[in-house]
PDB file of C-alpha atoms in Angstrom:
ATOM      1  CA  UNK A   1     -69.844  69.257   1.296  1.00 61.00           C
ATOM      2  CA  UNK A   2     -70.296  68.369   4.967  1.00 65.00           C
ATOM      3  CA  UNK A   3     -74.086  68.308   4.881  1.00 64.00           C
ATOM      4  CA  UNK A   4     -74.523  64.614   3.990  1.00 67.00           C
ATOM      5  CA  UNK A   5     -72.208  63.600   6.830  1.00 72.00           C
ATOM      6  CA  UNK A   6     -73.096  66.158   9.531  1.00 78.00           C
ATOM      7  CA  UNK A   7     -76.462  67.677   8.666  1.00 77.00           C
ATOM      8  CA  UNK A   8     -77.207  68.948  12.160  1.00 77.00           C
ATOM      9  CA  UNK A   9     -73.954  70.965  12.275  1.00 84.00           C
ATOM     10  CA  UNK A  10     -74.240  72.391   8.774  1.00 80.00           C
ATOM     11  CA  UNK A  11     -77.889  73.319   9.360  1.00 84.00           C
ATOM     12  CA  UNK A  12     -76.929  75.169  12.545  1.00 84.00           C
ATOM     13  CA  UNK A  13     -74.082  77.028  10.790  1.00 82.00           C
ATOM     14  CA  UNK A  14     -76.387  77.863   7.873  1.00 77.00           C
ATOM     15  CA  UNK A  15     -78.934  79.466  10.159  1.00 81.00           C
ATOM     16  CA  UNK A  16     -76.415  81.245  12.438  1.00 80.00           C
ATOM     17  CA  UNK A  17     -74.431  82.740   9.568  1.00 76.00           C
ATOM     18  CA  UNK A  18     -77.634  83.594   7.662  1.00 75.00           C
ATOM     19  CA  UNK A  19     -76.215  82.243   4.432  1.00 74.00           C
ATOM     20  CA  UNK A  20     -79.590  81.831   2.788  1.00 76.00           C
ATOM     21  CA  UNK A  21     -83.328  81.552   3.186  1.00 80.00           C
ATOM     22  CA  UNK A  22     -84.829  78.497   4.859  1.00 80.00           C
ATOM     23  CA  UNK A  23     -83.020  75.213   5.292  1.00 80.00           C
ATOM     24  CA  UNK A  24     -79.650  74.265   3.808  1.00 73.00           C
ATOM     25  CA  UNK A  25     -81.129  71.073   2.408  1.00 75.00           C
ATOM     26  CA  UNK A  26     -83.063  73.147  -0.158  1.00 73.00           C
ATOM     27  CA  UNK A  27     -80.091  75.355  -1.091  1.00 77.00           C
ATOM     28  CA  UNK A  28     -78.300  75.148  -4.424  1.00 76.00           C
ATOM     29  CA  UNK A  29     -75.146  73.089  -4.677  1.00 74.00           C
ATOM     30  CA  UNK A  30     -71.871  75.044  -4.673  1.00 71.00           C
ATOM     31  CA  UNK A  31     -70.757  76.291  -8.069  1.00 75.00           C
ATOM     32  CA  UNK A  32     -67.298  76.303  -9.587  1.00 73.00           C
ATOM     33  CA  UNK A  33     -65.188  79.349  -8.864  1.00 64.00           C
ATOM     34  CA  UNK A  34     -64.409  81.180 -12.105  1.00 66.00           C
ATOM     35  CA  UNK A  35     -60.725  81.265 -12.977  1.00 63.00           C
ATOM     36  CA  UNK A  36     -60.746  85.092 -12.961  1.00 61.00           C
ATOM     37  CA  UNK A  37     -61.698  85.066  -9.272  1.00 58.00           C
ATOM     38  CA  UNK A  38     -58.777  82.752  -8.483  1.00 61.00           C
ATOM     39  CA  UNK A  39     -56.314  84.952 -10.374  1.00 64.00           C
ATOM     40  CA  UNK A  40     -57.425  88.010  -8.419  1.00 68.00           C
ATOM     41  CA  UNK A  41     -56.815  86.397  -5.015  1.00 71.00           C
ATOM     42  CA  UNK A  42     -53.462  88.136  -4.563  1.00 72.00           C
ATOM     43  CA  UNK A  43     -55.088  91.537  -5.081  1.00 75.00           C
ATOM     44  CA  UNK A  44     -57.884  90.671  -2.682  1.00 80.00           C
ATOM     45  CA  UNK A  45     -55.368  89.460  -0.119  1.00 82.00           C
ATOM     46  CA  UNK A  46     -53.531  92.794  -0.353  1.00 82.00           C
ATOM     47  CA  UNK A  47     -56.811  94.692   0.038  1.00 84.00           C
ATOM     48  CA  UNK A  48     -57.754  92.690   3.141  1.00 87.00           C
ATOM     49  CA  UNK A  49     -54.295  93.320   4.609  1.00 88.00           C
ATOM     50  CA  UNK A  50     -54.623  97.056   3.909  1.00 86.00           C
ATOM     51  CA  UNK A  51     -58.079  97.133   5.526  1.00 89.00           C
ATOM     52  CA  UNK A  52     -56.707  95.302   8.564  1.00 91.00           C
ATOM     53  CA  UNK A  53     -53.865  97.813   8.904  1.00 90.00           C
ATOM     54  CA  UNK A  54     -56.344 100.694   8.561  1.00 90.00           C
ATOM     55  CA  UNK A  55     -58.513  99.251  11.335  1.00 92.00           C
ATOM     56  CA  UNK A  56     -55.450  98.794  13.522  1.00 93.00           C
ATOM     57  CA  UNK A  57     -54.380 102.405  12.882  1.00 88.00           C
ATOM     58  CA  UNK A  58     -57.882 103.678  13.706  1.00 90.00           C
ATOM     59  CA  UNK A  59     -57.936 101.752  16.966  1.00 91.00           C
ATOM     60  CA  UNK A  60     -54.484 103.089  17.832  1.00 88.00           C
ATOM     61  CA  UNK A  61     -55.698 106.649  17.168  1.00 85.00           C
ATOM     62  CA  UNK A  62     -58.620 106.052  19.504  1.00 86.00           C
ATOM     63  CA  UNK A  63     -56.310 104.676  22.214  1.00 85.00           C
ATOM     64  CA  UNK A  64     -53.765 107.499  21.843  1.00 80.00           C
ATOM     65  CA  UNK A  65     -56.580 110.055  22.103  1.00 78.00           C
ATOM     66  CA  UNK A  66     -57.894 108.220  25.184  1.00 75.00           C
ATOM     67  CA  UNK A  67     -61.350 107.854  23.658  1.00 80.00           C
ATOM     68  CA  UNK A  68     -63.314 105.067  25.365  1.00 80.00           C
ATOM     69  CA  UNK A  69     -63.559 102.007  23.126  1.00 81.00           C
ATOM     70  CA  UNK A  70     -67.313 101.719  23.691  1.00 85.00           C
ATOM     71  CA  UNK A  71     -67.999 105.273  22.515  1.00 85.00           C
ATOM     72  CA  UNK A  72     -69.140 105.796  18.937  1.00 87.00           C
ATOM     73  CA  UNK A  73     -66.960 108.328  17.132  1.00 88.00           C
ATOM     74  CA  UNK A  74     -66.458 109.413  13.526  1.00 89.00           C
ATOM     75  CA  UNK A  75     -63.539 108.516  11.315  1.00 90.00           C
ATOM     76  CA  UNK A  76     -62.732 110.050   7.952  1.00 89.00           C
ATOM     77  CA  UNK A  77     -60.660 108.217   5.348  1.00 89.00           C
ATOM     78  CA  UNK A  78     -58.901 110.340   2.747  1.00 86.00           C
ATOM     79  CA  UNK A  79     -58.760 107.777  -0.045  1.00 82.00           C
ATOM     80  CA  UNK A  80     -60.293 106.996  -3.426  1.00 70.00           C
ATOM     81  CA  UNK A  81     -63.884 105.937  -2.732  1.00 65.00           C
ATOM     82  CA  UNK A  82     -64.017 103.244  -5.410  1.00 71.00           C
ATOM     83  CA  UNK A  83     -61.285 101.277  -3.703  1.00 68.00           C
ATOM     84  CA  UNK A  84     -63.179 100.191  -0.581  1.00 78.00           C
ATOM     85  CA  UNK A  85     -66.695 101.603  -0.776  1.00 78.00           C
ATOM     86  CA  UNK A  86     -68.059  98.061  -0.406  1.00 80.00           C
ATOM     87  CA  UNK A  87     -66.125  97.613   2.862  1.00 84.00           C
ATOM     88  CA  UNK A  88     -67.452 100.670   4.744  1.00 86.00           C
ATOM     89  CA  UNK A  89     -69.836  98.643   6.907  1.00 87.00           C
ATOM     90  CA  UNK A  90     -66.980  96.328   7.914  1.00 87.00           C
ATOM     91  CA  UNK A  91     -64.724  99.260   8.778  1.00 88.00           C
ATOM     92  CA  UNK A  92     -67.499 100.951  10.744  1.00 90.00           C
ATOM     93  CA  UNK A  93     -68.210  97.855  12.785  1.00 90.00           C
ATOM     94  CA  UNK A  94     -64.586  96.907  13.489  1.00 91.00           C
ATOM     95  CA  UNK A  95     -63.646 100.478  14.431  1.00 90.00           C
ATOM     96  CA  UNK A  96     -66.791 100.736  16.586  1.00 89.00           C
ATOM     97  CA  UNK A  97     -67.450 104.003  14.803  1.00 89.00           C
ATOM     98  CA  UNK A  98     -70.568 106.094  14.483  1.00 89.00           C
ATOM     99  CA  UNK A  99     -69.695 106.220  10.801  1.00 88.00           C
ATOM    100  CA  UNK A 100     -66.706 106.069   8.487  1.00 88.00           C
ATOM    101  CA  UNK A 101     -66.735 108.713   5.793  1.00 87.00           C
ATOM    102  CA  UNK A 102     -64.740 108.425   2.580  1.00 86.00           C
ATOM    103  CA  UNK A 103     -63.554 111.836   1.422  1.00 84.00           C
ATOM    104  CA  UNK A 104     -60.556 112.108  -0.926  1.00 84.00           C
ATOM    105  CA  UNK A 105     -60.620 115.935  -0.617  1.00 84.00           C
ATOM    106  CA  UNK A 106     -60.832 116.108   3.208  1.00 83.00           C
ATOM    107  CA  UNK A 107     -58.866 118.957   4.806  1.00 82.00           C
ATOM    108  CA  UNK A 108     -58.355 118.159   8.479  1.00 76.00           C
ATOM    109  CA  UNK A 109     -58.312 120.888  11.117  1.00 75.00           C
ATOM    110  CA  UNK A 110     -54.909 121.512  12.678  1.00 69.00           C
ATOM    111  CA  UNK A 111     -54.134 119.030  15.422  1.00 67.00           C
ATOM    112  CA  UNK A 112     -56.534 116.345  14.231  1.00 74.00           C
ATOM    113  CA  UNK A 113     -55.340 112.848  15.101  1.00 78.00           C
ATOM    114  CA  UNK A 114     -54.223 111.164  11.875  1.00 79.00           C
ATOM    115  CA  UNK A 115     -52.506 107.955  10.816  1.00 81.00           C
ATOM    116  CA  UNK A 116     -51.146 106.925   7.431  1.00 81.00           C
ATOM    117  CA  UNK A 117     -52.236 103.490   6.210  1.00 82.00           C
ATOM    118  CA  UNK A 118     -51.807 101.515   2.981  1.00 82.00           C
ATOM    119  CA  UNK A 119     -55.290 102.694   1.968  1.00 83.00           C
ATOM    120  CA  UNK A 120     -54.582 106.367   2.650  1.00 81.00           C
ATOM    121  CA  UNK A 121     -54.950 108.595   5.682  1.00 84.00           C
ATOM    122  CA  UNK A 122     -57.428 107.959   8.492  1.00 87.00           C
ATOM    123  CA  UNK A 123     -58.556 110.881  10.661  1.00 86.00           C
ATOM    124  CA  UNK A 124     -60.264 110.739  14.033  1.00 86.00           C
ATOM    125  CA  UNK A 125     -62.749 113.592  14.347  1.00 84.00           C
ATOM    126  CA  UNK A 126     -62.912 115.258  17.734  1.00 72.00           C
ATOM    127  CA  UNK A 127     -65.840 117.622  18.380  1.00 66.00           C
ATOM    128  CA  UNK A 128     -65.392 120.852  20.374  1.00 55.00           C
ATOM    129  CA  UNK A 129     -66.921 119.415  23.570  1.00 50.00           C
ATOM    130  CA  UNK A 130     -64.518 116.491  23.364  1.00 66.00           C
ATOM    131  CA  UNK A 131     -61.603 118.880  22.844  1.00 69.00           C
ATOM    132  CA  UNK A 132     -62.297 120.753  26.092  1.00 73.00           C
ATOM    133  CA  UNK A 133     -62.607 117.506  28.046  1.00 70.00           C
ATOM    134  CA  UNK A 134     -59.524 116.107  26.362  1.00 71.00           C
ATOM    135  CA  UNK A 135     -57.545 119.262  27.212  1.00 77.00           C
ATOM    136  CA  UNK A 136     -58.520 118.921  30.883  1.00 80.00           C
ATOM    137  CA  UNK A 137     -57.639 115.243  30.923  1.00 74.00           C
ATOM    138  CA  UNK A 138     -54.272 115.900  29.271  1.00 78.00           C
ATOM    139  CA  UNK A 139     -53.508 118.756  31.684  1.00 86.00           C
ATOM    140  CA  UNK A 140     -54.171 116.453  34.657  1.00 87.00           C
ATOM    141  CA  UNK A 141     -52.053 113.699  33.129  1.00 84.00           C
ATOM    142  CA  UNK A 142     -49.201 116.143  32.399  1.00 89.00           C
ATOM    143  CA  UNK A 143     -49.317 117.398  36.001  1.00 93.00           C
ATOM    144  CA  UNK A 144     -49.246 113.815  37.314  1.00 90.00           C
ATOM    145  CA  UNK A 145     -46.276 112.847  35.115  1.00 89.00           C
ATOM    146  CA  UNK A 146     -44.384 116.020  36.083  1.00 94.00           C
ATOM    147  CA  UNK A 147     -44.945 115.223  39.775  1.00 94.00           C
ATOM    148  CA  UNK A 148     -43.675 111.657  39.245  1.00 92.00           C
ATOM    149  CA  UNK A 149     -40.654 112.984  37.347  1.00 93.00           C
ATOM    150  CA  UNK A 150     -39.913 115.429  40.166  1.00 94.00           C
ATOM    151  CA  UNK A 151     -40.039 112.634  42.735  1.00 94.00           C
ATOM    152  CA  UNK A 152     -37.799 110.292  40.746  1.00 92.00           C
ATOM    153  CA  UNK A 153     -35.294 112.992  39.770  1.00 94.00           C
ATOM    154  CA  UNK A 154     -35.109 114.175  43.414  1.00 94.00           C
ATOM    155  CA  UNK A 155     -34.150 110.640  44.445  1.00 92.00           C
ATOM    156  CA  UNK A 156     -31.535 110.460  41.698  1.00 92.00           C
ATOM    157  CA  UNK A 157     -30.087 113.848  42.754  1.00 93.00           C
ATOM    158  CA  UNK A 158     -29.821 112.609  46.353  1.00 93.00           C
ATOM    159  CA  UNK A 159     -26.223 111.414  46.625  1.00 92.00           C
ATOM    160  CA  UNK A 160     -26.887 109.176  49.638  1.00 93.00           C
ATOM    161  CA  UNK A 161     -29.711 107.378  47.781  1.00 90.00           C
ATOM    162  CA  UNK A 162     -27.501 106.753  44.752  1.00 90.00           C
ATOM    163  CA  UNK A 163     -24.601 105.554  46.940  1.00 92.00           C
ATOM    164  CA  UNK A 164     -26.620 103.291  49.268  1.00 92.00           C
ATOM    165  CA  UNK A 165     -29.282 101.856  46.980  1.00 90.00           C
ATOM    166  CA  UNK A 166     -28.522  98.724  44.961  1.00 92.00           C
ATOM    167  CA  UNK A 167     -27.372  99.435  41.414  1.00 92.00           C
ATOM    168  CA  UNK A 168     -30.486  97.726  40.016  1.00 92.00           C
ATOM    169  CA  UNK A 169     -32.790 100.097  41.947  1.00 92.00           C
ATOM    170  CA  UNK A 170     -30.854 103.168  40.782  1.00 92.00           C
ATOM    171  CA  UNK A 171     -30.976 101.914  37.188  1.00 93.00           C
ATOM    172  CA  UNK A 172     -34.708 101.247  37.531  1.00 92.00           C
ATOM    173  CA  UNK A 173     -35.230 104.861  38.651  1.00 93.00           C
ATOM    174  CA  UNK A 174     -33.187 106.120  35.688  1.00 93.00           C
ATOM    175  CA  UNK A 175     -35.310 104.024  33.313  1.00 92.00           C
ATOM    176  CA  UNK A 176     -38.497 105.337  34.952  1.00 90.00           C
ATOM    177  CA  UNK A 177     -37.245 108.903  34.464  1.00 92.00           C
ATOM    178  CA  UNK A 178     -36.557 108.203  30.769  1.00 92.00           C
ATOM    179  CA  UNK A 179     -40.009 106.653  30.385  1.00 88.00           C
ATOM    180  CA  UNK A 180     -41.663 109.628  32.083  1.00 89.00           C
ATOM    181  CA  UNK A 181     -39.729 112.015  29.816  1.00 91.00           C
ATOM    182  CA  UNK A 182     -40.961 110.242  26.681  1.00 86.00           C
ATOM    183  CA  UNK A 183     -44.501 110.078  28.045  1.00 84.00           C
ATOM    184  CA  UNK A 184     -44.474 113.778  28.940  1.00 87.00           C
ATOM    185  CA  UNK A 185     -43.255 114.706  25.459  1.00 85.00           C
ATOM    186  CA  UNK A 186     -46.098 112.742  23.839  1.00 77.00           C
ATOM    187  CA  UNK A 187     -48.693 114.250  26.176  1.00 79.00           C
ATOM    188  CA  UNK A 188     -47.461 117.797  25.524  1.00 83.00           C
ATOM    189  CA  UNK A 189     -47.513 117.153  21.780  1.00 77.00           C
ATOM    190  CA  UNK A 190     -51.087 115.852  22.024  1.00 72.00           C
ATOM    191  CA  UNK A 191     -52.055 118.872  24.165  1.00 76.00           C
ATOM    192  CA  UNK A 192     -50.579 121.315  21.627  1.00 78.00           C
ATOM    193  CA  UNK A 193     -52.558 119.590  18.875  1.00 70.00           C
ATOM    194  CA  UNK A 194     -55.821 120.408  20.664  1.00 69.00           C
ATOM    195  CA  UNK A 195     -55.215 124.197  20.693  1.00 67.00           C
TER     196      UNK A 195
END
């Protein structure tokens, strides 16, 4: 529709998006959208939303497992293949995955990172070499958090600190201790999952 008014822009978009062979000026005119396609828009919208939520869950799994975002890893989706088999390349690219496998019968090893999505369950596969490195990293992180907790709780046990420090500082230390406790619980849970 824009081509007669802005041919240089539409030609550039045509070539960048690789919408067809050659020049846009030799392309066919747009065709009417069949009514069936319009009626199915709600279903397609739900599918796109479910795919988006699956991608978000996969990225969260990667972040929680402390896998670098630039590293190619494998994901397995336990869902019906017919549902999104045409969207595998999109999922692979947006998850920055080595590949995304669809397997409705997949039985995950104990401790595998998993998230439930509208499409089904998404698993992050962690190979044995990654597990050893991840265990070491988690052990270091647990030790660091425990040291921080010890420091903060020692201050809070010190009566002169609690009496002399401003109430806001004491409250901040209490909040830090709560945050460290939650963090430590998550790290220990993740560490147990790698055994």
